[in-house]
Coordinates of C-alpha atoms and ligand atoms in Angstrom, one line a residue:
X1 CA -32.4 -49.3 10.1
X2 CA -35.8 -50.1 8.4
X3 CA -35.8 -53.8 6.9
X4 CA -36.1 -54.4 3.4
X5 CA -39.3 -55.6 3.9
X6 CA -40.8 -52.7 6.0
X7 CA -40.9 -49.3 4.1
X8 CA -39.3 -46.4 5.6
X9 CA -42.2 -44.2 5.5
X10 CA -45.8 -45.2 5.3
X11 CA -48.1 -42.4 3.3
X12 CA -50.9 -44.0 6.6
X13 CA -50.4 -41.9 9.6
X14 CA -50.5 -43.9 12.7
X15 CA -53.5 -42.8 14.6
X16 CA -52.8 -44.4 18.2
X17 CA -55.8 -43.7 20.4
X18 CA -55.0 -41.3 22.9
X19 CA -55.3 -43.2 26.2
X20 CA -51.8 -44.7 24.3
X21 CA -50.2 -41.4 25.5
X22 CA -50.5 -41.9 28.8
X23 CA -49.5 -45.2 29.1
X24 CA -45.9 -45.6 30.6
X25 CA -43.5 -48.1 30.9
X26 CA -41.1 -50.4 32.8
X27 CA -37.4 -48.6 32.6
X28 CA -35.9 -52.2 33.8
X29 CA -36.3 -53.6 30.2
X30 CA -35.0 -50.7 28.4
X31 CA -31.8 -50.7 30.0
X32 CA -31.6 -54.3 29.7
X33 CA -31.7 -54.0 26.1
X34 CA -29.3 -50.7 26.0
X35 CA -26.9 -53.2 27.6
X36 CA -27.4 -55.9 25.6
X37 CA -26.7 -53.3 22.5
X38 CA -23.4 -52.3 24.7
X39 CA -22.2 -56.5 25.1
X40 CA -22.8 -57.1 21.2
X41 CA -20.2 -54.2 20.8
X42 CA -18.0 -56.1 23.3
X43 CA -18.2 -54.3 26.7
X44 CA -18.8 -56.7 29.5
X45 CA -21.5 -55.4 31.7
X46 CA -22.8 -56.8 35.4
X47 CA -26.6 -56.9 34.8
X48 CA -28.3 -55.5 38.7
X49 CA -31.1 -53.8 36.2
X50 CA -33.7 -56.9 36.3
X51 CA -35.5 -57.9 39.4
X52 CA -35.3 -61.4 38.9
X53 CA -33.7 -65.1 40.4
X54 CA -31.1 -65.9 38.6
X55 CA -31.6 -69.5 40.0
X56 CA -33.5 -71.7 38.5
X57 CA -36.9 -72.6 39.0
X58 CA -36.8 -75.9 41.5
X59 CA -36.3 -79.0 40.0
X60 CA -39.8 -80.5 41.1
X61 CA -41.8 -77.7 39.8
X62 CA -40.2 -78.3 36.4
X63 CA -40.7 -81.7 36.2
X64 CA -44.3 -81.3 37.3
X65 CA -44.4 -79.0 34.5
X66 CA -42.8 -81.1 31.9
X67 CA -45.2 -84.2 33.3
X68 CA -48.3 -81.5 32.4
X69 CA -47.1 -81.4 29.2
X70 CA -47.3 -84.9 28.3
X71 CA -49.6 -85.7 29.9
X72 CA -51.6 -83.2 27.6
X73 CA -52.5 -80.2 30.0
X74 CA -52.0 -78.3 26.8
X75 CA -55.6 -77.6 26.1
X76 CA -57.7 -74.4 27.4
X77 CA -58.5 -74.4 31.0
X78 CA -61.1 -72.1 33.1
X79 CA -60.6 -68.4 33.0
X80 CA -59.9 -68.0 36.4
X81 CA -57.6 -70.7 37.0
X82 CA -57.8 -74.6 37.7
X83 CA -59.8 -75.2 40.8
X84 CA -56.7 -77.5 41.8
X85 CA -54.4 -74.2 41.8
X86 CA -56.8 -71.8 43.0
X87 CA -58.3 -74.3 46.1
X88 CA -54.0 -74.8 46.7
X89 CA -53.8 -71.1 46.4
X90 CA -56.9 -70.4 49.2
X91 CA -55.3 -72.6 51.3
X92 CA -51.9 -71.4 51.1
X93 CA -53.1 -67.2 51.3
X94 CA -55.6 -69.2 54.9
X95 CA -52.2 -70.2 56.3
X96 CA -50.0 -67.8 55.5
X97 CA -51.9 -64.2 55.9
X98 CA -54.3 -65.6 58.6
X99 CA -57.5 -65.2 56.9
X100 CA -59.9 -67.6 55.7
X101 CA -60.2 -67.8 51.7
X102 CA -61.6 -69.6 49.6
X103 CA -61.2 -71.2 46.1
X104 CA -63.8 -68.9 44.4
X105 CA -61.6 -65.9 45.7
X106 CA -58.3 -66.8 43.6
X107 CA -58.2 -65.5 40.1
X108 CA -55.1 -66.9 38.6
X109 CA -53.4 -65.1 35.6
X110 CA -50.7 -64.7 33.9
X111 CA -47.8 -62.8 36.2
X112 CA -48.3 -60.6 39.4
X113 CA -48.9 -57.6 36.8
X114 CA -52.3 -58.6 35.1
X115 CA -53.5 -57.8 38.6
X116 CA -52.2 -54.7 38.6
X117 CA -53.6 -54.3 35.2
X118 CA -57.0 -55.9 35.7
X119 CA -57.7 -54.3 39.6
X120 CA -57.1 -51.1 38.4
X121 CA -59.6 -51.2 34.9
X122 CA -62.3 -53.0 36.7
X123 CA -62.0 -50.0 39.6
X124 CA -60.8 -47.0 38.5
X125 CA -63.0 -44.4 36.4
X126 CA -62.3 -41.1 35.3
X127 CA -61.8 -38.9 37.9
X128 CA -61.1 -41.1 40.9
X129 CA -58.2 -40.9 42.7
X130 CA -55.5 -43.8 43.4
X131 CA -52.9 -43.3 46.2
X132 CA -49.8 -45.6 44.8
X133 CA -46.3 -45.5 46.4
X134 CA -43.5 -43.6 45.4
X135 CA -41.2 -44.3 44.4
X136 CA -42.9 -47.6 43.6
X137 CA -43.3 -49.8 41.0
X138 CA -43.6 -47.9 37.6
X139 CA -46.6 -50.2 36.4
X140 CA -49.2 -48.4 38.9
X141 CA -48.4 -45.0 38.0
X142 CA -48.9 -45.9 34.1
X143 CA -52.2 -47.6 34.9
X144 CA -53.7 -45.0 37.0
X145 CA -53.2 -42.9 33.9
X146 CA -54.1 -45.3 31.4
X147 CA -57.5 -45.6 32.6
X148 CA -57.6 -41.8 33.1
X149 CA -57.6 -41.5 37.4
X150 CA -55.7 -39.2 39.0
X151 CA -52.3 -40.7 40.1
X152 CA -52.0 -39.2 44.1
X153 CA -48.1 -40.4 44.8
X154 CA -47.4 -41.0 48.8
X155 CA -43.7 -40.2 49.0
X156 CA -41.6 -43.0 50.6
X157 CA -39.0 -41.2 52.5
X158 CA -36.0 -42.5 54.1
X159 CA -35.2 -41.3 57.2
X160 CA -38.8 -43.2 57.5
X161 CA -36.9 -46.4 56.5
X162 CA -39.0 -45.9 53.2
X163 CA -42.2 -47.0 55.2
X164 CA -45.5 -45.0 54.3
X165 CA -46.5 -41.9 56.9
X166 CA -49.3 -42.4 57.6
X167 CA -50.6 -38.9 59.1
X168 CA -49.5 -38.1 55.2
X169 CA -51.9 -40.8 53.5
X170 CA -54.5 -40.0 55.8
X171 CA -54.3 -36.4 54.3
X172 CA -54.4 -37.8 51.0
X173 CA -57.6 -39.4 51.1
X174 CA -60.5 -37.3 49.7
X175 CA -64.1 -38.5 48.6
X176 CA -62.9 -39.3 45.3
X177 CA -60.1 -41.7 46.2
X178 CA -61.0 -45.1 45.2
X179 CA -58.2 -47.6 45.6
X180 CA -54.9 -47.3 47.6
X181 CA -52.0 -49.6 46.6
X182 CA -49.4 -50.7 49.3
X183 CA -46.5 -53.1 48.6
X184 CA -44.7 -54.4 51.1
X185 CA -41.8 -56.0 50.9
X186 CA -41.4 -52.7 48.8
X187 CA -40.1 -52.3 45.2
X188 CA -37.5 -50.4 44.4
X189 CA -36.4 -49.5 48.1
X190 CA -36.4 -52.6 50.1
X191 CA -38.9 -51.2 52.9
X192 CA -40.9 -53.7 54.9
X193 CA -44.4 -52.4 56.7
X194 CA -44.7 -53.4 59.9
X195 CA -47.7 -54.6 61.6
X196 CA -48.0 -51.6 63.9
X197 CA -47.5 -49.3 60.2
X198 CA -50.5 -51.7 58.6
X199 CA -53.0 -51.0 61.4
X200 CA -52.5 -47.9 61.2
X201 CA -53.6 -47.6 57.4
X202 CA -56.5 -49.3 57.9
X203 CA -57.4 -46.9 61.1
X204 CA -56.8 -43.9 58.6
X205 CA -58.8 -45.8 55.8
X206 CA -61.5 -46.3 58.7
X207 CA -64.6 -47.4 57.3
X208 CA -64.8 -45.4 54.0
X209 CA -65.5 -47.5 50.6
X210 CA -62.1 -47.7 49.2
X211 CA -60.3 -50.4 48.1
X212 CA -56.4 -51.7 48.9
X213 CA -54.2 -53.2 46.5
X214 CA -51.8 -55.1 48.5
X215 CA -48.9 -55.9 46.2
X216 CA -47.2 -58.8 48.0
X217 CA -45.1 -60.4 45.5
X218 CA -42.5 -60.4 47.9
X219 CA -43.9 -61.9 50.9
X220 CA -41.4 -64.7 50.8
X221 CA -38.8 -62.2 51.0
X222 CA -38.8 -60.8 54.3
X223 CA -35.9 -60.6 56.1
X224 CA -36.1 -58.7 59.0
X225 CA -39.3 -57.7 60.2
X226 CA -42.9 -59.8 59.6
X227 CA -45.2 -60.6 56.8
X228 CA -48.8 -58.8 58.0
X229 CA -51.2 -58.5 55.6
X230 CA -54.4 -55.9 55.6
X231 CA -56.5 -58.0 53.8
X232 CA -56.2 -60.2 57.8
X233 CA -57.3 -56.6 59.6
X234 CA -60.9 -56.9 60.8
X235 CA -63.3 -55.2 57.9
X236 CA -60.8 -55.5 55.7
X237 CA -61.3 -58.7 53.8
X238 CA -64.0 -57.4 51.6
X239 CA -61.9 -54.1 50.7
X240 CA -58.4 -55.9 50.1
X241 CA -57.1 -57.0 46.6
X242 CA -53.9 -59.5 47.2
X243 CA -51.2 -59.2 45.0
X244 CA -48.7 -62.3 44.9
X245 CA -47.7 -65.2 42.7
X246 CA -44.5 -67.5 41.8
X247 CA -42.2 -65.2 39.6
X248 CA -40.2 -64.1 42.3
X249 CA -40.5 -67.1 45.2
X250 CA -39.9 -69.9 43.0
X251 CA -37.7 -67.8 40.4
X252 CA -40.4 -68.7 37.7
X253 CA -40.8 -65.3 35.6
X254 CA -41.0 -66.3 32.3
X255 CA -43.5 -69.0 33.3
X256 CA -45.8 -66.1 33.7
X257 CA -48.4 -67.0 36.8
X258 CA -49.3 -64.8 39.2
X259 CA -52.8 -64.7 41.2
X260 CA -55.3 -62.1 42.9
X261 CA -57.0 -62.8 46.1
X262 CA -60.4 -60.8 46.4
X263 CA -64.3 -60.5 46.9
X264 CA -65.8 -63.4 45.3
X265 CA -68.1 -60.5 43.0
X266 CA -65.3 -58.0 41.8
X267 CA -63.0 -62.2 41.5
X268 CA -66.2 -62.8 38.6
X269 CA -65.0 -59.5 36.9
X270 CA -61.2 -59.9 37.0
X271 CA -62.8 -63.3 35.5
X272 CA -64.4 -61.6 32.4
X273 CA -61.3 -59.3 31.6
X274 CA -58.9 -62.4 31.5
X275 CA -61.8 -64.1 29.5
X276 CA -61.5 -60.9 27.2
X277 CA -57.7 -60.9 27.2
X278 CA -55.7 -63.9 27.8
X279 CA -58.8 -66.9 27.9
X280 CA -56.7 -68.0 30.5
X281 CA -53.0 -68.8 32.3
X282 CA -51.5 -71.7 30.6
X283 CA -52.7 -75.0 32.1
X284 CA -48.9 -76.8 32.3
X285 CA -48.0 -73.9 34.1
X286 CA -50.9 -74.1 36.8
X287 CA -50.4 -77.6 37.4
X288 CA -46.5 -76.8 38.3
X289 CA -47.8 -74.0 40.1
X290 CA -49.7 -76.5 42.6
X291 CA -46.4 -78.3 43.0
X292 CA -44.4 -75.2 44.1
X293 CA -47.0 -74.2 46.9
X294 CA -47.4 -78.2 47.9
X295 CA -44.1 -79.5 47.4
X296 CA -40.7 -79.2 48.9
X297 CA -40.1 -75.7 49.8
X298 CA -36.2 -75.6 50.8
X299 CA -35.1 -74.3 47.7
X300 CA -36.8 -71.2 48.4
X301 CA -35.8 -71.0 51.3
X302 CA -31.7 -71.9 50.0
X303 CA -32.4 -68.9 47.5
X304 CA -33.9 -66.1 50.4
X305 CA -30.3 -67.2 52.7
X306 CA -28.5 -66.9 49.9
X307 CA -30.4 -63.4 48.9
X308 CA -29.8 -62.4 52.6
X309 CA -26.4 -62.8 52.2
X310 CA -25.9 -60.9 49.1
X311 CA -27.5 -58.0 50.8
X312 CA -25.3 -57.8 53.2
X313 CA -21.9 -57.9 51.2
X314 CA -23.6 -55.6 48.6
X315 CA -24.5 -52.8 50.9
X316 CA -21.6 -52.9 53.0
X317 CA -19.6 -52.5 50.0
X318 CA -21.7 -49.5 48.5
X319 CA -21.6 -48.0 52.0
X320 CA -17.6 -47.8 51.4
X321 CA -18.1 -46.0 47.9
X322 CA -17.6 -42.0 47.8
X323 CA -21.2 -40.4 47.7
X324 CA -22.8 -43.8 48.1
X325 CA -24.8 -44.2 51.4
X326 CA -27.4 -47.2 51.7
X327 CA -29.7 -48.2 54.4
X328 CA -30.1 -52.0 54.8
X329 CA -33.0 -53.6 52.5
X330 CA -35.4 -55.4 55.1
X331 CA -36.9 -57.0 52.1
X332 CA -37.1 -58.4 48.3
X333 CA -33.6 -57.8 46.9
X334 CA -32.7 -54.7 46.1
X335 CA -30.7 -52.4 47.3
X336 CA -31.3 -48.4 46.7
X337 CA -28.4 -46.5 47.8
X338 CA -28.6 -42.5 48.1
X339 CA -26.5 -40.9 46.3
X340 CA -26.9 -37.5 46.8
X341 CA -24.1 -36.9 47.7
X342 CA -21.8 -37.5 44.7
X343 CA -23.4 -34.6 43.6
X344 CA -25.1 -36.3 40.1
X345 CA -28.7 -36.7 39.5
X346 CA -30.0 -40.6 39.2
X347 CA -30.0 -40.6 35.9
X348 CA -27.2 -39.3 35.1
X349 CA -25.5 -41.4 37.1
X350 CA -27.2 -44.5 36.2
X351 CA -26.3 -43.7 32.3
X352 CA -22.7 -43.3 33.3
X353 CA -21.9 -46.4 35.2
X354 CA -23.8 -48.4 32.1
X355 CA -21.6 -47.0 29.5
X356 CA -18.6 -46.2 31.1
X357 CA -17.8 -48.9 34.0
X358 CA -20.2 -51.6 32.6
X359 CA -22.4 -52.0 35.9
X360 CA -26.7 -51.6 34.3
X361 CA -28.4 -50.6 37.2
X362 CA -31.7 -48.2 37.7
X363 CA -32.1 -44.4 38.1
X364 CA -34.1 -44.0 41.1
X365 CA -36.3 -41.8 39.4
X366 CA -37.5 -45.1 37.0
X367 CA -39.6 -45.5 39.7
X368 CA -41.3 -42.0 40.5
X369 CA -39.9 -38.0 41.0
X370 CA -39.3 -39.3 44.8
X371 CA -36.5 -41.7 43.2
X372 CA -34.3 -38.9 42.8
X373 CA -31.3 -39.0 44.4
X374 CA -31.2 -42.7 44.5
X375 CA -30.5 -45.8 42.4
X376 CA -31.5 -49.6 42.2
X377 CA -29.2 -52.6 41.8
X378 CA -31.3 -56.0 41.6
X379 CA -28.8 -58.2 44.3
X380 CA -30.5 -61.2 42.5
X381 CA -27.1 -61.6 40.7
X382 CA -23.9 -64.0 42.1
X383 CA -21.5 -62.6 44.8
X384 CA -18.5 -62.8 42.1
X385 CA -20.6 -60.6 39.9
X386 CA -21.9 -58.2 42.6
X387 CA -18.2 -57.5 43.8
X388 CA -17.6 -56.8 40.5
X389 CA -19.8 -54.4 40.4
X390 CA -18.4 -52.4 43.6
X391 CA -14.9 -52.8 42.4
X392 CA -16.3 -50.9 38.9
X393 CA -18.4 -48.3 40.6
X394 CA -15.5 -47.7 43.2
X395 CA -13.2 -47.5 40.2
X396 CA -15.6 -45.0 38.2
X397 CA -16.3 -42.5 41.5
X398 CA -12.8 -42.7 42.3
X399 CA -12.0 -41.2 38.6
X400 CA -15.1 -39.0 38.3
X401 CA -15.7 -37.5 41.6
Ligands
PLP1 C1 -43.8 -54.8 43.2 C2 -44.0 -55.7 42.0 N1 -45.2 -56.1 41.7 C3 -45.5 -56.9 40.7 C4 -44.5 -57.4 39.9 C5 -44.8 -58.3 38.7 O1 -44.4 -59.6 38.8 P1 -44.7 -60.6 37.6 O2 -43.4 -60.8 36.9 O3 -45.1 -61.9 38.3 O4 -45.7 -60.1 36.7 C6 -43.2 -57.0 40.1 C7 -42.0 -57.5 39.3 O5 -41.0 -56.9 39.2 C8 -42.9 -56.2 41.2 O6 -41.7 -55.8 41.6

């Protein structure tokens, strides 16, 4: 319904500019809000749509943020981030992925995405080619076509355990592919590359000019297998983009930080495009973002245990549901169960467990044409509510199949 103060028709034609068509979108928030619609007509719905904690940011990292406030880090900072953060975030990246870096190498900004965003204008012209994941996370695919590249999808399979073949990337690359995004632990599928996998991409990248994305926002998240970064392979330092930031390790996403680790020239760039978008990440948040990589880090580690163990009595239970079969996540926390089987497409199925056994999760195909045939519950959710969930979908197959 049109509000009183908004006419229902305008005699001004909306003239989007075109690129507008091809920019995509994140399906997680849509459903969110289709099930929000659902609960304000009284249904009760188990939310495994959103990738997010639901714990709370630590306790330190909030007071260190409420301390910024008053003690009036409310003002503009630097572009690229405070050289407190970004010198905490070059020496947390130097321990952690094995490879010197150093403060003028960090470009905070706003959320892991922004990175997406920004790597992806600042690299990608007409015409080139980006190999992303896929099913992956649906924020690449949009960008590669937002800037008008040509979107080359590397199909995740899963009798691979959703890890990337590499004899098929290699046979992707042509003289016109520019950038190659990897994101490990994976979104939507759980899949963690091994070491062994990593090496390999970089043997099959050889020593051709193109640039890696490495999307590891879930680095922290690893629960079988090892966290290996490219951007630690020999000759790959200079090529490597790092993805990662707070939103998911220290449950802060609406604090919205997030950082890129990269060549300190293309870093001056990512520079001028948060100059020209955002001025810069919001300076409380920064100064609570040096607490959470310097301070006490057992809550993150309560919340992965506590993730671990939701994994396991989620996907044991969707393993016991007609037409459900699920291999076990290695990483982040998701799980994305095939479901082939019950003989409905993703989306179908997705649709019908929202509206008719209250349980929002994700068609697989929200996250590329290789989603089909899967979908994605978010196991960031409590155990009460996850069982709930299996008891509904158990219900619902049991009547419907
Ligand atoms: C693979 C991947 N990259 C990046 C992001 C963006 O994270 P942020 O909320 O910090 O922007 C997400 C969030 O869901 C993600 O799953």
């Amino acid at each position: 319904m049109p509000s009183a103060a908004m006419p229902a028709t305008t005699q001004f034609e909306l003239r989007l500019a075109s690129r507008m068509l091809r920019l995509g979108t994140e399906t997680a928030f849509e459903v969110l809000n289709r099930a929000r619609a659902l609960e304000k007509q009284g249904k009760d719905i188990v939310h495994l749509e959103i990738g997010e904690p639901d714990f709370d940011t630590p306790a330190n990292v909030i007071d260190a943020g409420v301390n910024a406030l008053r003690k009036g880090w409310t003002h503009y900072g630097p572009a690229a981030g405070l050289p407190d953060l970004r010198q905490t975030i070059a020496e947390y990246v130097s321990r952690t992925r094995k490879v010197p870096v150093a403060a003028e190498e960090v470009v905070v900004v706003p959320g892991g995405k922004p990175i997406i965003f920004f790597t992806i204008l600042a690299l990608v012209d007409e015409g080139d080619e980006v190999i992303y994941p896929n099913p992956g996370f649906p924020i690449y695919e949009s960008m590669i076509n937002y800037v008008g590249g040509h979107a080359i999808p590397i199909p995740l399979r899963e009798e691979r355990d959703f890890s990337v073949d590499v004899k098929e990337l290699a046979s992707l690359i042509t003289e016109r592919t520019r950038l190659i995004i990897l994101n490990s632990p994976h979104n939507p599928t759980g899949g963690v590359l091994t070491k062994r996998d990593i090496l390999d991409i970089a043997d099959a990248i050889g020593d051709r000019n193109i640039m890696v994305l490495s999307d590891e926002i879930y680095s922290r998240l690893i629960f079988e297998g090892e966290d290996f970064s490219i951007m630690s392979v020999p000759g790959f330092k200079d090529r490597t983009i790092l993805l990662d930031g707070f939103s998911k390790t220290y449950a802060m996403t609406g604090w919205r930080m997030g950082y890129g680790v990269m060549r300190p020239d293309l870093a001056t760039h990512v520079t001028r495009l948060m100059t020209n978008s955002n001025s810069c990440t919001a300076s409380f948040t920064q100064i609570a973002g040096v607490e959470a990589l310097r301070g006490d880090q057992s809550s993150v580690d309560k919340m992965n245990a506590e993730f671990k163990h939701r994994r396991d009595v989620f996907v044991a239970g969707l393993n016991k549901i007609k037409g459900f079969s699920c291999r076990m996540p290695k990483g982040a926390f998701y799980a994305f169960p095939n479901i082939t089987k019950t003989g409905w497409s993703s989306k179908k199925l997705a649709d019908a467990l929202l509206e008719q056994a209250g349980v929002a999760c994700l068609s697989g195909t929200a996250f590329g044409e290789y989603g089909e045939g899967y979908l994605r519950f978010s196991v960031a959710n409590s155990l009460e509510n996850l069982n709930k969930a299996l008891a509904r979908i158990d219900e619902w197959t049991r009547k419907n199949l």
